[in-house]
Amino acid sequence: MAIKAQKGTKDVLPEEYTQWKSILAKADEIFTTADFRQIETPIFEATELFQRGVGDSTDIVNKEMYTFEKSDRSLTLRPENTAGVVRAYLEHGMSRDIQPVKLWYFGPMFRYERPQAGRQRQFHQIGVEMFGVEDASADADCIYTAVKFFESVGLQNLSVELNSLGCNSCRDKFRAKIKTLLEPVLDKLCEDCQKRFVTNPLRILDCKSEDCKRIFEENKILENLAKLELCEECSEHYNNLKVYLDMLNVKYVENPFLVRGLDYYTRTVFEIKSESLGSQNAVCGGGRYDNLVETLGGQHTPAIGWAVGMERLYSLTEKAEPQKVDYFVVSDNIAEALKLANEIRKYGKIAEFDYSKRKFAKQIEKAAKIAKNAVIIGETEIEQNTVSVKNLSTFKQKTISREEFFANISR
Ligand code: ATP
Ligand code: MG
């Protein structure tokens, strides 16, 4: 039986990749002008990096990691890239460089999730990380960079959802409040939430179960949490962020339920959503992770970042035209065709030939399907150093010197 791609994995076919490349070119342009530099970290890392970095109580670490043993070592295919980038930041002494250090990445991530529309087991993320700035201007700059990136690839009608989880002491307060509010109805919550109640009560807010959501509503969790205030510093940080975003004309909606699925976030968290994605509607998620560098063995270093899912982003963009050959060389002299096609390629044009001595009519028939122009070199053309160029949409043809031909295509 033929072997198929594994469940939750997908081939990125050439038509799709053309579009991916143009998305990546925009990412490179937008991030580079904002002074981010690209980094690539290995696809597998020590399992411990994610246990400590992403957090033991998260779904990702508990259920979704691809972990395997090799030479007595526990290794894991990266489920996300922030932990790896922080590891690299520390390993290469980037904390001693001029701060902020601003990095971006692109590559595959692996999570053992239930595959469905917008959710795969191997998917790709584009992301940015910025180390060394505590001021909310860094948060605003990162969010604005994401918004500009989305605009540059033609996305509209996105909504930015914003929240602040505060610092450790704010979160202690939130946790305690959530526990007090939910303790009386704990046995009605889903199994996951009952576990979260012990390991990570904040995460309860992120529960997708309709029953749990209804219980939150009945118990006015949101209203009660909204009454709790962030500490003075966190509240100032959050207010500053909103002022900066207003100044940049970034529209956002505050969402007190937004807690995000990873343990490392502090203060700012945000998601960028698109209604047209259906139930998996988040295209970008991110936030501040001021404790992560320290958790992974470095000095206290404030940091912020976000990641975009390439597959979800791709599904929202208008599809690129399939690639067409600029010049298809038609000849029964394979050597001459091979040579001319390669000369044309030097001008940055897409050139192809038939790799055969088939009849010209057959070659032109093929050219008409895949190319914009046919460049015919029969015996006469080769002798006289000319080419006959046939425009394959108008079917007009003219014979010109090679010199003129190259002068034309270099324009
Ligand atoms: P979700 O709530 O959709 O599970 P998440 O909070 O787990 O998202 P992050 O870890 O923040 O997502 O990753 C950022 C982005 O990566 C998401 O907004 C989404 O576009 C994409 N993403 C995450 N998980 C998957 C997946 N399994 N398949 C495809 N894309 C994904
Ligand atoms: Mg998820």
mmCIF file of N, CA, C and O in Angstrom, residues 60-97:
data_model
loop_
_atom_site.group_PDB
_atom_site.id
_atom_site.type_symbol
_atom_site.label_atom_id
_atom_site.label_comp_id
_atom_site.label_asym_id
_atom_site.label_seq_id
_atom_site.Cartn_x
_atom_site.Cartn_y
_atom_site.Cartn_z
ATOM 1 N N ILE A 60 0.309 21.909 26.426
ATOM 2 C CA ILE A 60 1.404 21.596 25.498
ATOM 3 C C ILE A 60 2.357 20.581 26.127
ATOM 4 O O ILE A 60 2.651 19.538 25.539
ATOM 5 N N VAL A 61 2.819 20.860 27.345
ATOM 6 C CA VAL A 61 3.793 19.969 27.973
ATOM 7 C C VAL A 61 3.132 18.668 28.429
ATOM 8 O O VAL A 61 3.706 17.587 28.311
ATOM 9 N N ASN A 62 1.905 18.770 28.909
ATOM 10 C CA ASN A 62 1.253 17.570 29.446
ATOM 11 C C ASN A 62 0.795 16.585 28.401
ATOM 12 O O ASN A 62 0.868 15.383 28.601
ATOM 13 N N LYS A 63 0.267 17.117 27.285
ATOM 14 C CA LYS A 63 -0.375 16.191 26.354
ATOM 15 C C LYS A 63 0.191 16.241 24.953
ATOM 16 O O LYS A 63 -0.040 15.345 24.176
ATOM 17 N N GLU A 64 0.851 17.337 24.602
ATOM 18 C CA GLU A 64 1.041 17.559 23.171
ATOM 19 C C GLU A 64 2.472 17.410 22.655
ATOM 20 O O GLU A 64 2.725 17.611 21.485
ATOM 21 N N MET A 65 3.405 17.060 23.527
ATOM 22 C CA MET A 65 4.791 17.062 23.049
ATOM 23 C C MET A 65 5.191 15.756 22.372
ATOM 24 O O MET A 65 4.806 14.677 22.793
ATOM 25 N N TYR A 66 5.974 15.873 21.315
ATOM 26 C CA TYR A 66 6.583 14.725 20.663
ATOM 27 C C TYR A 66 7.931 14.503 21.338
ATOM 28 O O TYR A 66 8.902 15.177 21.027
ATOM 29 N N THR A 67 7.946 13.573 22.287
ATOM 30 C CA THR A 67 9.151 13.342 23.082
ATOM 31 C C THR A 67 9.700 11.965 22.778
ATOM 32 O O THR A 67 8.939 11.020 22.592
ATOM 33 N N PHE A 68 11.004 11.867 22.662
ATOM 34 C CA PHE A 68 11.624 10.560 22.397
ATOM 35 C C PHE A 68 12.975 10.482 23.088
ATOM 36 O O PHE A 68 13.557 11.503 23.457
ATOM 37 N N GLU A 69 13.439 9.266 23.257
ATOM 38 C CA GLU A 69 14.726 9.040 23.920
ATOM 39 C C GLU A 69 15.776 8.749 22.866
ATOM 40 O O GLU A 69 15.516 8.027 21.915
ATOM 41 N N LYS A 70 16.967 9.275 23.063
ATOM 42 C CA LYS A 70 18.088 8.925 22.191
ATOM 43 C C LYS A 70 19.330 8.977 23.075
ATOM 44 O O LYS A 70 19.564 9.987 23.748
ATOM 45 N N SER A 71 20.102 7.932 23.087
ATOM 46 C CA SER A 71 21.290 7.832 23.948
ATOM 47 C C SER A 71 20.988 8.305 25.369
ATOM 48 O O SER A 71 21.670 9.195 25.891
ATOM 49 N N ASP A 72 19.941 7.766 25.938
ATOM 50 C CA ASP A 72 19.587 8.089 27.326
ATOM 51 C C ASP A 72 19.191 9.537 27.557
ATOM 52 O O ASP A 72 19.206 10.015 28.684
ATOM 53 N N ARG A 73 18.965 10.260 26.492
ATOM 54 C CA ARG A 73 18.555 11.643 26.647
ATOM 55 C C ARG A 73 17.104 11.794 26.239
ATOM 56 O O ARG A 73 16.696 11.189 25.248
ATOM 57 N N SER A 74 16.364 12.615 26.957
ATOM 58 C CA SER A 74 14.991 12.861 26.552
ATOM 59 C C SER A 74 14.974 14.108 25.678
ATOM 60 O O SER A 74 15.370 15.194 26.107
ATOM 61 N N LEU A 75 14.517 13.922 24.451
ATOM 62 C CA LEU A 75 14.492 15.026 23.484
ATOM 63 C C LEU A 75 13.049 15.287 23.065
ATOM 64 O O LEU A 75 12.217 14.385 23.112
ATOM 65 N N THR A 76 12.790 16.517 22.640
ATOM 66 C CA THR A 76 11.424 16.867 22.235
ATOM 67 C C THR A 76 11.451 17.746 20.992
ATOM 68 O O THR A 76 12.268 18.664 20.900
ATOM 69 N N LEU A 77 10.555 17.425 20.047
ATOM 70 C CA LEU A 77 10.395 18.293 18.872
ATOM 71 C C LEU A 77 9.742 19.580 19.362
ATOM 72 O O LEU A 77 8.711 19.521 20.047
ATOM 73 N N ARG A 78 10.296 20.715 19.007
ATOM 74 C CA ARG A 78 9.805 21.956 19.612
ATOM 75 C C ARG A 78 8.316 22.193 19.351
ATOM 76 O O ARG A 78 7.865 22.142 18.208
ATOM 77 N N PRO A 79 7.543 22.436 20.431
ATOM 78 C CA PRO A 79 6.129 22.763 20.250
ATOM 79 C C PRO A 79 5.941 24.254 19.989
ATOM 80 O O PRO A 79 4.877 24.694 19.551
ATOM 81 N N GLU A 80 6.944 25.047 20.299
ATOM 82 C CA GLU A 80 6.946 26.497 20.083
ATOM 83 C C GLU A 80 8.407 26.925 20.075
ATOM 84 O O GLU A 80 9.294 26.117 20.378
ATOM 85 N N ASN A 81 8.663 28.177 19.710
ATOM 86 C CA ASN A 81 10.060 28.559 19.504
ATOM 87 C C ASN A 81 10.619 29.535 20.542
ATOM 88 O O ASN A 81 11.800 29.833 20.537
ATOM 89 N N THR A 82 9.762 30.056 21.430
ATOM 90 C CA THR A 82 10.278 31.049 22.377
ATOM 91 C C THR A 82 11.326 30.444 23.317
ATOM 92 O O THR A 82 12.395 31.035 23.513
ATOM 93 N N ALA A 83 11.028 29.255 23.846
ATOM 94 C CA ALA A 83 11.981 28.629 24.773
ATOM 95 C C ALA A 83 13.337 28.413 24.082
ATOM 96 O O ALA A 83 14.391 28.691 24.681
ATOM 97 N N GLY A 84 13.315 27.953 22.841
ATOM 98 C CA GLY A 84 14.559 27.732 22.097
ATOM 99 C C GLY A 84 15.315 29.024 21.862
ATOM 100 O O GLY A 84 16.555 29.061 21.961
ATOM 101 N N VAL A 85 14.586 30.087 21.546
ATOM 102 C CA VAL A 85 15.250 31.373 21.303
ATOM 103 C C VAL A 85 15.856 31.904 22.609
ATOM 104 O O VAL A 85 16.983 32.411 22.615
ATOM 105 N N VAL A 86 15.159 31.725 23.713
ATOM 106 C CA VAL A 86 15.714 32.165 25.002
ATOM 107 C C VAL A 86 16.977 31.354 25.325
ATOM 108 O O VAL A 86 17.992 31.902 25.754
ATOM 109 N N ARG A 87 16.913 30.053 25.078
ATOM 110 C CA ARG A 87 18.096 29.220 25.299
ATOM 111 C C ARG A 87 19.272 29.741 24.476
ATOM 112 O O ARG A 87 20.388 29.888 24.987
ATOM 113 N N ALA A 88 19.022 30.056 23.203
ATOM 114 C CA ALA A 88 20.092 30.546 22.326
ATOM 115 C C ALA A 88 20.602 31.907 22.812
ATOM 116 O O ALA A 88 21.813 32.168 22.796
ATOM 117 N N TYR A 89 19.692 32.755 23.246
ATOM 118 C CA TYR A 89 20.049 34.090 23.771
ATOM 119 C C TYR A 89 21.039 33.939 24.922
ATOM 120 O O TYR A 89 22.060 34.630 24.985
ATOM 121 N N LEU A 90 20.773 32.975 25.798
ATOM 122 C CA LEU A 90 21.659 32.760 26.943
ATOM 123 C C LEU A 90 22.948 32.049 26.518
ATOM 124 O O LEU A 90 24.048 32.446 26.912
ATOM 125 N N GLU A 91 22.795 31.029 25.684
ATOM 126 C CA GLU A 91 23.964 30.221 25.303
ATOM 127 C C GLU A 91 25.003 31.053 24.553
ATOM 128 O O GLU A 91 26.192 30.813 24.670
ATOM 129 N N HIS A 92 24.556 32.039 23.787
ATOM 130 C CA HIS A 92 25.497 32.831 22.994
ATOM 131 C C HIS A 92 25.798 34.179 23.621
ATOM 132 O O HIS A 92 26.286 35.085 22.934
ATOM 133 N N GLY A 93 25.503 34.314 24.889
ATOM 134 C CA GLY A 93 25.857 35.540 25.611
ATOM 135 C C GLY A 93 25.213 36.794 25.055
ATOM 136 O O GLY A 93 25.752 37.889 25.177
ATOM 137 N N MET A 94 24.029 36.643 24.421
ATOM 138 C CA MET A 94 23.387 37.831 23.831
ATOM 139 C C MET A 94 22.926 38.799 24.915
ATOM 140 O O MET A 94 22.655 39.959 24.628
ATOM 141 N N SER A 95 22.857 38.306 26.160
ATOM 142 C CA SER A 95 22.458 39.209 27.251
ATOM 143 C C SER A 95 23.541 40.255 27.507
ATOM 144 O O SER A 95 23.277 41.275 28.130
ATOM 145 N N ARG A 96 24.761 39.991 27.016
ATOM 146 C CA ARG A 96 25.834 40.988 27.175
ATOM 147 C C ARG A 96 25.923 41.938 25.974
ATOM 148 O O ARG A 96 26.694 42.868 25.972
ATOM 149 N N ASP A 97 25.144 41.664 24.938
ATOM 150 C CA ASP A 97 25.120 42.571 23.770
ATOM 151 C C ASP A 97 24.333 43.828 24.115
ATOM 152 O O ASP A 97 23.674 43.892 25.152
#
